[in-house]
Coordinates of N, CA and C in Angstrom, one line a residue:
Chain A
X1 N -10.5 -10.2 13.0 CA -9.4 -9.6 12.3 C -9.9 -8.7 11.1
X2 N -8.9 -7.4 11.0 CA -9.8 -6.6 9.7 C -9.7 -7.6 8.2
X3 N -10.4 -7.2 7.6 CA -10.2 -7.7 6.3 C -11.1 -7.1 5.4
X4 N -10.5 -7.2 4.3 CA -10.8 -6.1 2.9 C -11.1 -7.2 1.6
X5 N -12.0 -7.2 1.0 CA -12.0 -8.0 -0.2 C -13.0 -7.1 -1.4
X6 N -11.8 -7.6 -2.6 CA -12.4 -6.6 -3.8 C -12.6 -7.5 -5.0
X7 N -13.8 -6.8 -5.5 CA -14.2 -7.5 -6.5 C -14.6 -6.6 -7.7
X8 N -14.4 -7.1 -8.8 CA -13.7 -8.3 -9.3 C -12.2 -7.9 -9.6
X9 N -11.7 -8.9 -9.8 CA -10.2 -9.0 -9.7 C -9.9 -8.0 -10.8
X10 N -10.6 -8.1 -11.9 CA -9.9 -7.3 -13.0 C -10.7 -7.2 -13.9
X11 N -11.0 -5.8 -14.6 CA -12.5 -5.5 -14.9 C -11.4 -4.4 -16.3
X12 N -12.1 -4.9 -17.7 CA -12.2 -4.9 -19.1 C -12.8 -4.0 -19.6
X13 N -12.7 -2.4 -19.7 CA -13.9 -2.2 -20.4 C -13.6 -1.1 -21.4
X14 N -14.8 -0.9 -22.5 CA -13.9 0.1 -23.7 C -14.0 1.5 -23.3
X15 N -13.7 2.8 -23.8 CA -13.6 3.9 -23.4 C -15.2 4.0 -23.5
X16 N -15.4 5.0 -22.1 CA -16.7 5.1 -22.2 C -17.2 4.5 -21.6
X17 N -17.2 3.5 -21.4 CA -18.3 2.3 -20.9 C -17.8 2.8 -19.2
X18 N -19.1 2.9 -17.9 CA -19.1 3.0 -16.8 C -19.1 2.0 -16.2
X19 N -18.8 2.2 -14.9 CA -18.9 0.2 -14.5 C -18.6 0.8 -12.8
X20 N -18.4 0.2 -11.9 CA -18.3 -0.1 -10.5 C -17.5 -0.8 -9.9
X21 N -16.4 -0.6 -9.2 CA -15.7 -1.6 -8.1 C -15.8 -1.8 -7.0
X22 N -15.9 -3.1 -6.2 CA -16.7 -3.3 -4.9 C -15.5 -3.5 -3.9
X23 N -15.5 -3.0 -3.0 CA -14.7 -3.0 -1.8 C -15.9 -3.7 -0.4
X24 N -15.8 -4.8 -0.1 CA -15.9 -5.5 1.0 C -15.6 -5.3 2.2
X25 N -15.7 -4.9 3.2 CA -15.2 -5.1 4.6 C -15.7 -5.7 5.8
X26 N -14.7 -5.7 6.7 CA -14.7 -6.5 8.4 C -13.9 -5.5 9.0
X27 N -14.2 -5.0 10.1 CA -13.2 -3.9 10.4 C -14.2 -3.7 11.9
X28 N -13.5 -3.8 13.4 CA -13.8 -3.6 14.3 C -13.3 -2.1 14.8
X29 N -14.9 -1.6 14.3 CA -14.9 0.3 14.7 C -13.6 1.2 13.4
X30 N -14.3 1.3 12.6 CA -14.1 2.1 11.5 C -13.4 3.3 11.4
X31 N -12.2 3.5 11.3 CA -11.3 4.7 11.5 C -11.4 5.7 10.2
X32 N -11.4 4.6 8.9 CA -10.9 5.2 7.8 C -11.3 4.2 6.8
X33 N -11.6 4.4 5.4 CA -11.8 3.2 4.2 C -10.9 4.3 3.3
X34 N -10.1 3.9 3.0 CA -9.4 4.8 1.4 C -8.8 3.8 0.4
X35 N -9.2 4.4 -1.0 CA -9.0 4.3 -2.1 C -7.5 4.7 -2.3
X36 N -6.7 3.9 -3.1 CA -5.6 4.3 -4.1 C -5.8 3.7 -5.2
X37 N -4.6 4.2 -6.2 CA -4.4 3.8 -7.5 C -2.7 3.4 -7.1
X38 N -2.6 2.3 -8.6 CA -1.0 1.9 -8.0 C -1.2 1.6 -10.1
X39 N 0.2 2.3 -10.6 CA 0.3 2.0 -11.8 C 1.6 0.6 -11.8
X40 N 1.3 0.2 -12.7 CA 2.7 -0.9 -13.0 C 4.1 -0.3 -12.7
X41 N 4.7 -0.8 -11.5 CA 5.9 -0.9 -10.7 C 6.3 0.7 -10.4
X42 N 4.8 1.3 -9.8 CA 4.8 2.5 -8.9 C 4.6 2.2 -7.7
X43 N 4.4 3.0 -6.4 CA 3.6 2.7 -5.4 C 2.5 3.2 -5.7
X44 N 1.6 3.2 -5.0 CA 0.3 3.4 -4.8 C 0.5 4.9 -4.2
X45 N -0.9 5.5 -5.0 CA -0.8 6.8 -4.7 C -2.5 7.4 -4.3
X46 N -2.4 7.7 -3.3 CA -3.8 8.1 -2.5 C -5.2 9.0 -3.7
X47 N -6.4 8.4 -3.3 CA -7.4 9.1 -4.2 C -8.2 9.7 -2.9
X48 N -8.9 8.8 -2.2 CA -10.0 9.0 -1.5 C -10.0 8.4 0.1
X49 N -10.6 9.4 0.9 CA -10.6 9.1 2.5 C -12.0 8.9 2.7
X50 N -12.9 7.9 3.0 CA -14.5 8.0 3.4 C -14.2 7.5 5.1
X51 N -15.2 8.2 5.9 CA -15.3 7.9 7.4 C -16.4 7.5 7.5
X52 N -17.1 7.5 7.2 CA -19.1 7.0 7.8 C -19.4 6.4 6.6
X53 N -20.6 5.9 6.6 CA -21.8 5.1 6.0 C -21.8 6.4 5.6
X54 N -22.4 6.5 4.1 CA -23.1 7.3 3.5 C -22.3 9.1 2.7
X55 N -21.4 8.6 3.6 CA -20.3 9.6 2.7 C -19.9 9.5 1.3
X56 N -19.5 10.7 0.5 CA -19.1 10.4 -0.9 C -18.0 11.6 -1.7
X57 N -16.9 11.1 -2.3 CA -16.1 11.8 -2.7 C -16.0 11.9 -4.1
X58 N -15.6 12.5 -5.1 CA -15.4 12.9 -6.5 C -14.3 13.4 -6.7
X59 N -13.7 13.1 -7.5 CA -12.3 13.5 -8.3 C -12.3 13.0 -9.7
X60 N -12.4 14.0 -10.3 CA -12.7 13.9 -11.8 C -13.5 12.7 -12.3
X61 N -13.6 11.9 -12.7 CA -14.3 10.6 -13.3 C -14.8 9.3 -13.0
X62 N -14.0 9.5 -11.2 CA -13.9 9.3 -9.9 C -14.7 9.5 -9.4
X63 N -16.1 8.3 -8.5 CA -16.7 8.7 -7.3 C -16.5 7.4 -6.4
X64 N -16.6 7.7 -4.9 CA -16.3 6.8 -4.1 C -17.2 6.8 -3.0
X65 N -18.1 5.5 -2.7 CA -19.1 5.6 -1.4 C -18.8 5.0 -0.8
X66 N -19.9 5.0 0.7 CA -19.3 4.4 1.6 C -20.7 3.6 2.1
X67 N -20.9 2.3 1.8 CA -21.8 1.9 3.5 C -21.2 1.2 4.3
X68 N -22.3 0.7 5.1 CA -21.7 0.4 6.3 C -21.0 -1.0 6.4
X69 N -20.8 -1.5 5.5 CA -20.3 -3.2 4.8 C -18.9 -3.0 3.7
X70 N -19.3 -2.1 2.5 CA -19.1 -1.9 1.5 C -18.6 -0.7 1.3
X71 N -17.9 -0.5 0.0 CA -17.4 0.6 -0.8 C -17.2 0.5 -2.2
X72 N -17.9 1.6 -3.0 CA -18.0 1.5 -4.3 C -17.2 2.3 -4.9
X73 N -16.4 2.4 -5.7 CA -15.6 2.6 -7.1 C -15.9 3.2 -8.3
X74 N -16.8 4.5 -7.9 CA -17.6 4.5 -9.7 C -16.5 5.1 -10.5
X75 N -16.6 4.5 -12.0 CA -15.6 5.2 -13.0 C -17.1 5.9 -13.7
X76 N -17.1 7.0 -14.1 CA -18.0 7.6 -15.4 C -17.1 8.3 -16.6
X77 N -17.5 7.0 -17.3 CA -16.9 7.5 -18.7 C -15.6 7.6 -18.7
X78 N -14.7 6.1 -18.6 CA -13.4 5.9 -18.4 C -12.8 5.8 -19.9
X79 N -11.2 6.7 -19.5 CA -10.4 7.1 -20.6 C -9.2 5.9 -20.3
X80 N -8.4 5.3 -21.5 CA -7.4 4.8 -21.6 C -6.4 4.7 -19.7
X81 N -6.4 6.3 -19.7 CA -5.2 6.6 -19.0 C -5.7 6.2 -17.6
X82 N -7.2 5.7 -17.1 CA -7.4 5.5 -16.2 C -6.9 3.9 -15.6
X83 N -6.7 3.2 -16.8 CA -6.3 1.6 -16.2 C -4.9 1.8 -15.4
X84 N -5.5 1.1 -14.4 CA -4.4 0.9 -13.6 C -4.9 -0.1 -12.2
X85 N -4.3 -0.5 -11.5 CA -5.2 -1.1 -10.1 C -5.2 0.2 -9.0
X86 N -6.2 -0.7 -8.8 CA -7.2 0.2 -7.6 C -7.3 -0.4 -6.5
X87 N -6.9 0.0 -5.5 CA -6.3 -0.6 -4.0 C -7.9 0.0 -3.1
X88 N -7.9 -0.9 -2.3 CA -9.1 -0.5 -0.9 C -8.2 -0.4 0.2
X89 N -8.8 -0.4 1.1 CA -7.7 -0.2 2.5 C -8.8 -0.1 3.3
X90 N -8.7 -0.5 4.9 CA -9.1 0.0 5.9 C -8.5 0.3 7.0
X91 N -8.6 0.9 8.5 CA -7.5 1.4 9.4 C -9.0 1.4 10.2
X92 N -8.9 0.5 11.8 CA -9.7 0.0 12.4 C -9.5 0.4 13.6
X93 N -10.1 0.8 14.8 CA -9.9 1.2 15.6 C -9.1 0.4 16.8
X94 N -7.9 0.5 17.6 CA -7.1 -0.4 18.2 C -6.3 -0.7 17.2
X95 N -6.2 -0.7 16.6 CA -4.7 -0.9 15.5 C -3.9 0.1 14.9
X96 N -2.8 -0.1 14.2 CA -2.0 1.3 13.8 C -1.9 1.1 12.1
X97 N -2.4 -0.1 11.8 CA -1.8 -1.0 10.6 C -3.4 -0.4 9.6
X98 N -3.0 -0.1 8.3 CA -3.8 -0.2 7.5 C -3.9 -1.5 6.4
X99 N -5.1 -1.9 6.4 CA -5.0 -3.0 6.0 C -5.3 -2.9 4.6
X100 N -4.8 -3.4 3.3 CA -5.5 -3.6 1.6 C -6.2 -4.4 1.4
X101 N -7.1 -4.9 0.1 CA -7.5 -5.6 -0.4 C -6.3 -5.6 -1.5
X102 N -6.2 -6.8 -2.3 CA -5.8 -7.2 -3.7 C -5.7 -6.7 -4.7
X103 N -6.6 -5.4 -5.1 CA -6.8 -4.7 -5.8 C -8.0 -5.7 -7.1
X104 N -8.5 -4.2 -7.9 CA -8.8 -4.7 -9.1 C -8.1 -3.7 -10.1
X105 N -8.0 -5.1 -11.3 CA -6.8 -4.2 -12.5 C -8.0 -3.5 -13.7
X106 N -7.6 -2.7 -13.4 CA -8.6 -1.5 -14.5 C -7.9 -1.6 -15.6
X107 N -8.5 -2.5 -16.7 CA -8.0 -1.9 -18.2 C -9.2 -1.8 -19.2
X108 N -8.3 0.0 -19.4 CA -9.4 0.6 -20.6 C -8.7 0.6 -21.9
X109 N -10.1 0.2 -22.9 CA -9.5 0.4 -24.3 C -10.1 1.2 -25.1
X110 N -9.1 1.7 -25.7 CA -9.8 3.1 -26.3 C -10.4 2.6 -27.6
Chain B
X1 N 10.0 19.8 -3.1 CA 9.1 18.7 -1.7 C 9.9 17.5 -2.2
X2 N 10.5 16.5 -1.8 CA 10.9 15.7 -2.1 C 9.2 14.8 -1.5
X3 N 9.5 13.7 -2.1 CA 8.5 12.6 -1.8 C 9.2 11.7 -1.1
X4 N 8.7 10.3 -1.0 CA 9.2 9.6 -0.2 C 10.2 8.8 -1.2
X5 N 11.4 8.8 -0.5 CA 12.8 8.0 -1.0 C 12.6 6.4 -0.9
X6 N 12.9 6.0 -1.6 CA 13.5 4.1 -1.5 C 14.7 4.0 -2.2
X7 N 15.5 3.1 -1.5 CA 16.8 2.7 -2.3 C 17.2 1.9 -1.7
X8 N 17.6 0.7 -2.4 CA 18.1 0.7 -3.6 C 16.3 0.6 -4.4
X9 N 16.6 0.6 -5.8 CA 15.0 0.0 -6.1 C 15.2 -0.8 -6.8
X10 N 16.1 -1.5 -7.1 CA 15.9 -3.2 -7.6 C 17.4 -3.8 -6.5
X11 N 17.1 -4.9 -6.2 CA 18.2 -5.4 -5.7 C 18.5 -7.0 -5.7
X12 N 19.4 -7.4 -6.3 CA 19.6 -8.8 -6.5 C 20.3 -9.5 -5.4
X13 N 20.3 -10.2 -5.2 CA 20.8 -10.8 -3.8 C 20.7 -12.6 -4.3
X14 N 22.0 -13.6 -4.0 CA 22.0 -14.7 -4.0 C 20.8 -15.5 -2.7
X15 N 21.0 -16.6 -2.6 CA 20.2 -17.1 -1.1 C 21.5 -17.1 0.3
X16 N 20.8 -17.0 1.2 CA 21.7 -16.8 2.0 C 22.5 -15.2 2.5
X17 N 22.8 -14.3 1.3 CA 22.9 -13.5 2.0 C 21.8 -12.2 2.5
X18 N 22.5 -10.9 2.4 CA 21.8 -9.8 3.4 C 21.2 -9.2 2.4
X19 N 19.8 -8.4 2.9 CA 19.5 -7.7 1.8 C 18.6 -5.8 3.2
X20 N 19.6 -5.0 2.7 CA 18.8 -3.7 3.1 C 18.0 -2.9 2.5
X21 N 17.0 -2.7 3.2 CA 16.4 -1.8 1.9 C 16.1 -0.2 2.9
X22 N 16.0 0.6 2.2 CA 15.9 2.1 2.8 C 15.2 2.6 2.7
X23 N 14.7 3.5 3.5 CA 13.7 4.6 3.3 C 13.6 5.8 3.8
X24 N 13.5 7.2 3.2 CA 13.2 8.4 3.8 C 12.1 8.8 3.6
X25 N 11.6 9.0 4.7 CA 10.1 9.4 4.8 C 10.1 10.8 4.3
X26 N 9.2 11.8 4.1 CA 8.7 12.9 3.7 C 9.3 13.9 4.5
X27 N 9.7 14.8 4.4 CA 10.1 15.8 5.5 C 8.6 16.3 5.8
X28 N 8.9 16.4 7.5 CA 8.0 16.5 8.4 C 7.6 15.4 9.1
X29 N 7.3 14.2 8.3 CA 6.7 12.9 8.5 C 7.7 12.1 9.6
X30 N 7.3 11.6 10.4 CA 8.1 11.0 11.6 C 7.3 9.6 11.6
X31 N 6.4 9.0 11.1 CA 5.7 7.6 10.9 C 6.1 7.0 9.8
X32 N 6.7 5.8 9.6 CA 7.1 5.1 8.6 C 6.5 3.6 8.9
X33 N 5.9 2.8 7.6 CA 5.2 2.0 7.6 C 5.5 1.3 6.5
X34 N 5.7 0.0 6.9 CA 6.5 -1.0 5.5 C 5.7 -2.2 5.1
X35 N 5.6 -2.1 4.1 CA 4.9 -3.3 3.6 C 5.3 -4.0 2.2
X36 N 4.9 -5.3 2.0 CA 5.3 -6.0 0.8 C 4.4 -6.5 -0.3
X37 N 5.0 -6.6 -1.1 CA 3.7 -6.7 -2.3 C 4.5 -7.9 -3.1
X38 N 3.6 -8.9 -3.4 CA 4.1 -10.2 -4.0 C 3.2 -9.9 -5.8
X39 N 3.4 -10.7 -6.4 CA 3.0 -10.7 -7.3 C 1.7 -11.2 -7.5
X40 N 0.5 -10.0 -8.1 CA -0.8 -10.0 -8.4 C -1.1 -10.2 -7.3
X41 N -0.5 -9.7 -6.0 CA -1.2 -9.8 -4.6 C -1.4 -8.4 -4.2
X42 N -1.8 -7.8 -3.0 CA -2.2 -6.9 -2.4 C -1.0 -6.2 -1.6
X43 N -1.2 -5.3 -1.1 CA 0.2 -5.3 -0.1 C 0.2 -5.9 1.6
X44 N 0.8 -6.1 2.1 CA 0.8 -6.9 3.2 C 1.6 -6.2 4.2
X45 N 0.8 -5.5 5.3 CA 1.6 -5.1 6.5 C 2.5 -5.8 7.0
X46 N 3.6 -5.0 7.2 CA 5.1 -5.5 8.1 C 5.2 -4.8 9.4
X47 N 5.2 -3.5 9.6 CA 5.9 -3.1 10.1 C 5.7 -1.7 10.7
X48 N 4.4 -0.7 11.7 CA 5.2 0.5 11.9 C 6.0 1.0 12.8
X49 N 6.8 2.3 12.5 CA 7.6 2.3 13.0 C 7.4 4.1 12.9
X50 N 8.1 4.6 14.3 CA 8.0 6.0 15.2 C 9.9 6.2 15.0
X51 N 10.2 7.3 15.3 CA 11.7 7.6 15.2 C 12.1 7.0 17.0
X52 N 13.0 5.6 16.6 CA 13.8 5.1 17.6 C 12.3 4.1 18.0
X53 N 11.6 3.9 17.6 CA 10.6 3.2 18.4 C 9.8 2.4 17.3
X54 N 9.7 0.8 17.7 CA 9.0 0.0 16.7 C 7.4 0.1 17.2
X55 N 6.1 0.2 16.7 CA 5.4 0.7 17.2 C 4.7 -0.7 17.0
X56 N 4.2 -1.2 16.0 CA 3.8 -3.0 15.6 C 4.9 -3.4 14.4
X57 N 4.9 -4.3 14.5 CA 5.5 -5.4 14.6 C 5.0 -6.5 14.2
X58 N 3.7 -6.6 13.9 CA 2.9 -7.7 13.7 C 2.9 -8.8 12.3
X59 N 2.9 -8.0 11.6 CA 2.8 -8.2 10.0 C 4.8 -8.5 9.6
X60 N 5.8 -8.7 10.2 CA 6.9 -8.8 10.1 C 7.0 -10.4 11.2
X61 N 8.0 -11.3 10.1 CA 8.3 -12.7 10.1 C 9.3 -12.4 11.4
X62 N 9.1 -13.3 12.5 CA 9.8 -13.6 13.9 C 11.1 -14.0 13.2
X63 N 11.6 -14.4 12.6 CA 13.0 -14.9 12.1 C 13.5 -13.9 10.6
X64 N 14.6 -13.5 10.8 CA 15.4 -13.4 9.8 C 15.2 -11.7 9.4
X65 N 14.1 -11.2 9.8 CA 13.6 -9.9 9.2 C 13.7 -9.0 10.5
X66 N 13.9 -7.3 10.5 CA 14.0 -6.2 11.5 C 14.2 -5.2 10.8
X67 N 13.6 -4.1 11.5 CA 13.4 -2.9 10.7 C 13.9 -1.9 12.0
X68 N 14.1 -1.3 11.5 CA 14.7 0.6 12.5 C 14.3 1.7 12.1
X69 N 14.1 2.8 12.6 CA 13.8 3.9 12.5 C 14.8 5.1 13.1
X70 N 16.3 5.3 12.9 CA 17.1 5.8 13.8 C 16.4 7.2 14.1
X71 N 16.9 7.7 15.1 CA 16.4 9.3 15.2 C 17.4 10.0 14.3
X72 N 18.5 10.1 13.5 CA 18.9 10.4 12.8 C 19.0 9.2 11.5
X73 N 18.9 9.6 10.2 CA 19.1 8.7 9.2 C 17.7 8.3 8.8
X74 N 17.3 6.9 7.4 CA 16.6 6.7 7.1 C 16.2 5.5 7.8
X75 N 14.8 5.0 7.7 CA 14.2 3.7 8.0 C 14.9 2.7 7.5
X76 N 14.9 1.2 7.8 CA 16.1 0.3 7.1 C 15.2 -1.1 7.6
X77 N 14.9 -1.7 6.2 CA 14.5 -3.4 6.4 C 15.7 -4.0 6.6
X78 N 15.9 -4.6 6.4 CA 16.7 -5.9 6.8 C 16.2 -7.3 6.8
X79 N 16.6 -8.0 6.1 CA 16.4 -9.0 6.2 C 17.4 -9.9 5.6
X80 N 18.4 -10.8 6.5 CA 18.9 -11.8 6.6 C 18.7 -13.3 6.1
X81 N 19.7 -13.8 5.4 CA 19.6 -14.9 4.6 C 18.8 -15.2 3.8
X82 N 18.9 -14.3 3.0 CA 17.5 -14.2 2.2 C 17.4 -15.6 1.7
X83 N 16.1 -16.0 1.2 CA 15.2 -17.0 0.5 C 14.6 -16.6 -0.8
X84 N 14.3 -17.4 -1.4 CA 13.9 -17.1 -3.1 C 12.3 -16.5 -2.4
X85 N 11.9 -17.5 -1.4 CA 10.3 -16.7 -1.4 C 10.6 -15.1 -0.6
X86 N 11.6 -14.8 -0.4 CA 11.6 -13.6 -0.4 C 11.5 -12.3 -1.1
X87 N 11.5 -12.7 -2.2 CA 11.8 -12.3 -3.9 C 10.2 -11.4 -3.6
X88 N 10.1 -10.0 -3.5 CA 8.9 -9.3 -3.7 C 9.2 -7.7 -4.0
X89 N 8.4 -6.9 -3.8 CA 8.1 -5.7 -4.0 C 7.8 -4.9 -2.7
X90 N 9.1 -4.3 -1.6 CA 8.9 -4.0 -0.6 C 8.6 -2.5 -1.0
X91 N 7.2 -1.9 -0.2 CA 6.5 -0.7 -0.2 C 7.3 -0.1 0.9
X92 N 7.7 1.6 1.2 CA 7.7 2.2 2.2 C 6.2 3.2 2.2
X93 N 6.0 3.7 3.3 CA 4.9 5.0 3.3 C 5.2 5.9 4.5
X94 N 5.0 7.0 4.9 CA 5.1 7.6 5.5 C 3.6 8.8 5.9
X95 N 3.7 8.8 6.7 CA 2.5 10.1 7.4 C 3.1 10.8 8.7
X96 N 2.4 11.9 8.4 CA 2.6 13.1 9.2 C 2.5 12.9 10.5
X97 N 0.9 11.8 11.0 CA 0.3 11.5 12.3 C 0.4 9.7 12.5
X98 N 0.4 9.3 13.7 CA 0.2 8.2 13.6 C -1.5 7.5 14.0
X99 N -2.7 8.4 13.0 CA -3.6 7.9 12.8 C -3.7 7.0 11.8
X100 N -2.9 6.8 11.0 CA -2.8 5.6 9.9 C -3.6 6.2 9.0
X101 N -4.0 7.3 8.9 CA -4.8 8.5 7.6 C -4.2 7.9 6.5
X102 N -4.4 9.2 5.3 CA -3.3 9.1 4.2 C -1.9 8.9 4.1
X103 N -1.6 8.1 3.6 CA 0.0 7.1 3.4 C 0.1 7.5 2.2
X104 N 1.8 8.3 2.4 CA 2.4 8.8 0.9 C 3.8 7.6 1.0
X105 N 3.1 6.9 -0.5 CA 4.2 5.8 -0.9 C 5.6 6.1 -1.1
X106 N 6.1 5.5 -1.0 CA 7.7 5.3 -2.5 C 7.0 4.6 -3.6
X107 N 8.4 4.6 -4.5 CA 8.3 4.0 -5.5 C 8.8 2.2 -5.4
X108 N 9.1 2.2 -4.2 CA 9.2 0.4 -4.0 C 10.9 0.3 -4.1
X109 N 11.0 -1.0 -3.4 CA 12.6 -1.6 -3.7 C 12.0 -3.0 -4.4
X110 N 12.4 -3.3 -5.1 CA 12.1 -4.6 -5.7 C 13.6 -5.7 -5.7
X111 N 13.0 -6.7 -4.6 CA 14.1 -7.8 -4.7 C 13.9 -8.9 -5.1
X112 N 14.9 -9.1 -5.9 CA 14.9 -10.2 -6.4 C 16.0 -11.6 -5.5
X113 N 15.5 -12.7 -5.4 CA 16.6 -13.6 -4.5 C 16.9 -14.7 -5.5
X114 N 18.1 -15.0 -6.0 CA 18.5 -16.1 -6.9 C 19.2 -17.6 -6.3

């Protein structure tokens, strides 16, 4: 069965300070791994699509990798407005269902 | 461009009775995909669904819960006799293909069961 696990649950840090979010996976034949962001009592709104090992995407402050297990989260040089949770997901081949992780809650202090 | 619709977005409901929740997908978008989000939890597949056609089914409770997609009108939860543990934060999403790609959210129905 697919499954997604993120760590850590909820990650502290002051403006500025860089850090990394881990996305875990199980996923029989790899369709898709994407990133969202979900603010308090919004839905979740799409950042990043990775398909292979070794792929990498950027959006502003934002980088996102991919291996073949894992997916990483980089913040560089995080502002206030970036806390929020950050959702993983995967979509596996033979299924139609994308699956989440838990998220981890991003809070920045300025 | 409208985005994707939910309504009602809070909804109170005693135990026992009905509770609908809605959705219009994106214009263009013919794939709708429902999911629920409990508190400090993740979201949890229910349900996709094609116009007139349930597609899985999996992630949706064998009793009390059914979802539709008419070919005209919006997507529609349902779920019957509600329960307090039903009390969550139902997600809609919609996409253009039914590769399960990028999913454009709503803003949620949030129910509450007293």
């Amino acid at each position: 069965e697919d499954q997604v696990t993120q760590s850590p649950e909820a990650l502290r840090l002051q403006e500025g300070e860089s850090s990394s979010l881990n996305c875990s996976y199980t996923v029989s034949g790899l369709r898709g791994l994407f990133w969202y962001r979900q603010d308090p009592g919004k839905g979740p709104e799409f950042l990043f699509t990775l398909y292979s090992a070794g792929e990498e995407k950027e959006k502003e402050r934002l980088k996102a990798t991919l291996t073949k297990k894992e997916s990483f989260l980089h913040i560089t040089a995080p502002k206030p407005e970036d806390s929020a949770t950050y959702l993983c997901a995967v979509n596996g081949v033979g299924g139609f269902k994308t699956i989440f992780g838990a998220g981890t809650r991003l809070f920045v202090k300025a | 461009n409208a985005g994707v619709m939910q309504n009602p977005r809070h909804l109170v409901r005693r135990r026992g009775q009905e509770a609908r929740l809605r959705c219009s997908p994106m214009k263009g978008h013919s794939h709708v995909y429902w999911y629920r989000q409990l508190p400090e939890e993740g979201l949890k597949f229910m349900v996709y669904l094609q116009k007139e056609n349930i597609i899985d089914e999996s992630g949706m409770p064998k009793e009390r819960f059914s979802a539709e997609f008419p070919k005209e009108g919006p997507s529609i939860l349902r779920i019957q006799q509600v329960v307090r543990g039903d009390s969550a934060a139902y997600f809609c999403a919609s996409s253009p293909t039914g590769d399960a790609g990028e999913l454009f959210f709503g803003e949620g129905s949030r129910l509450t069961v007293l």
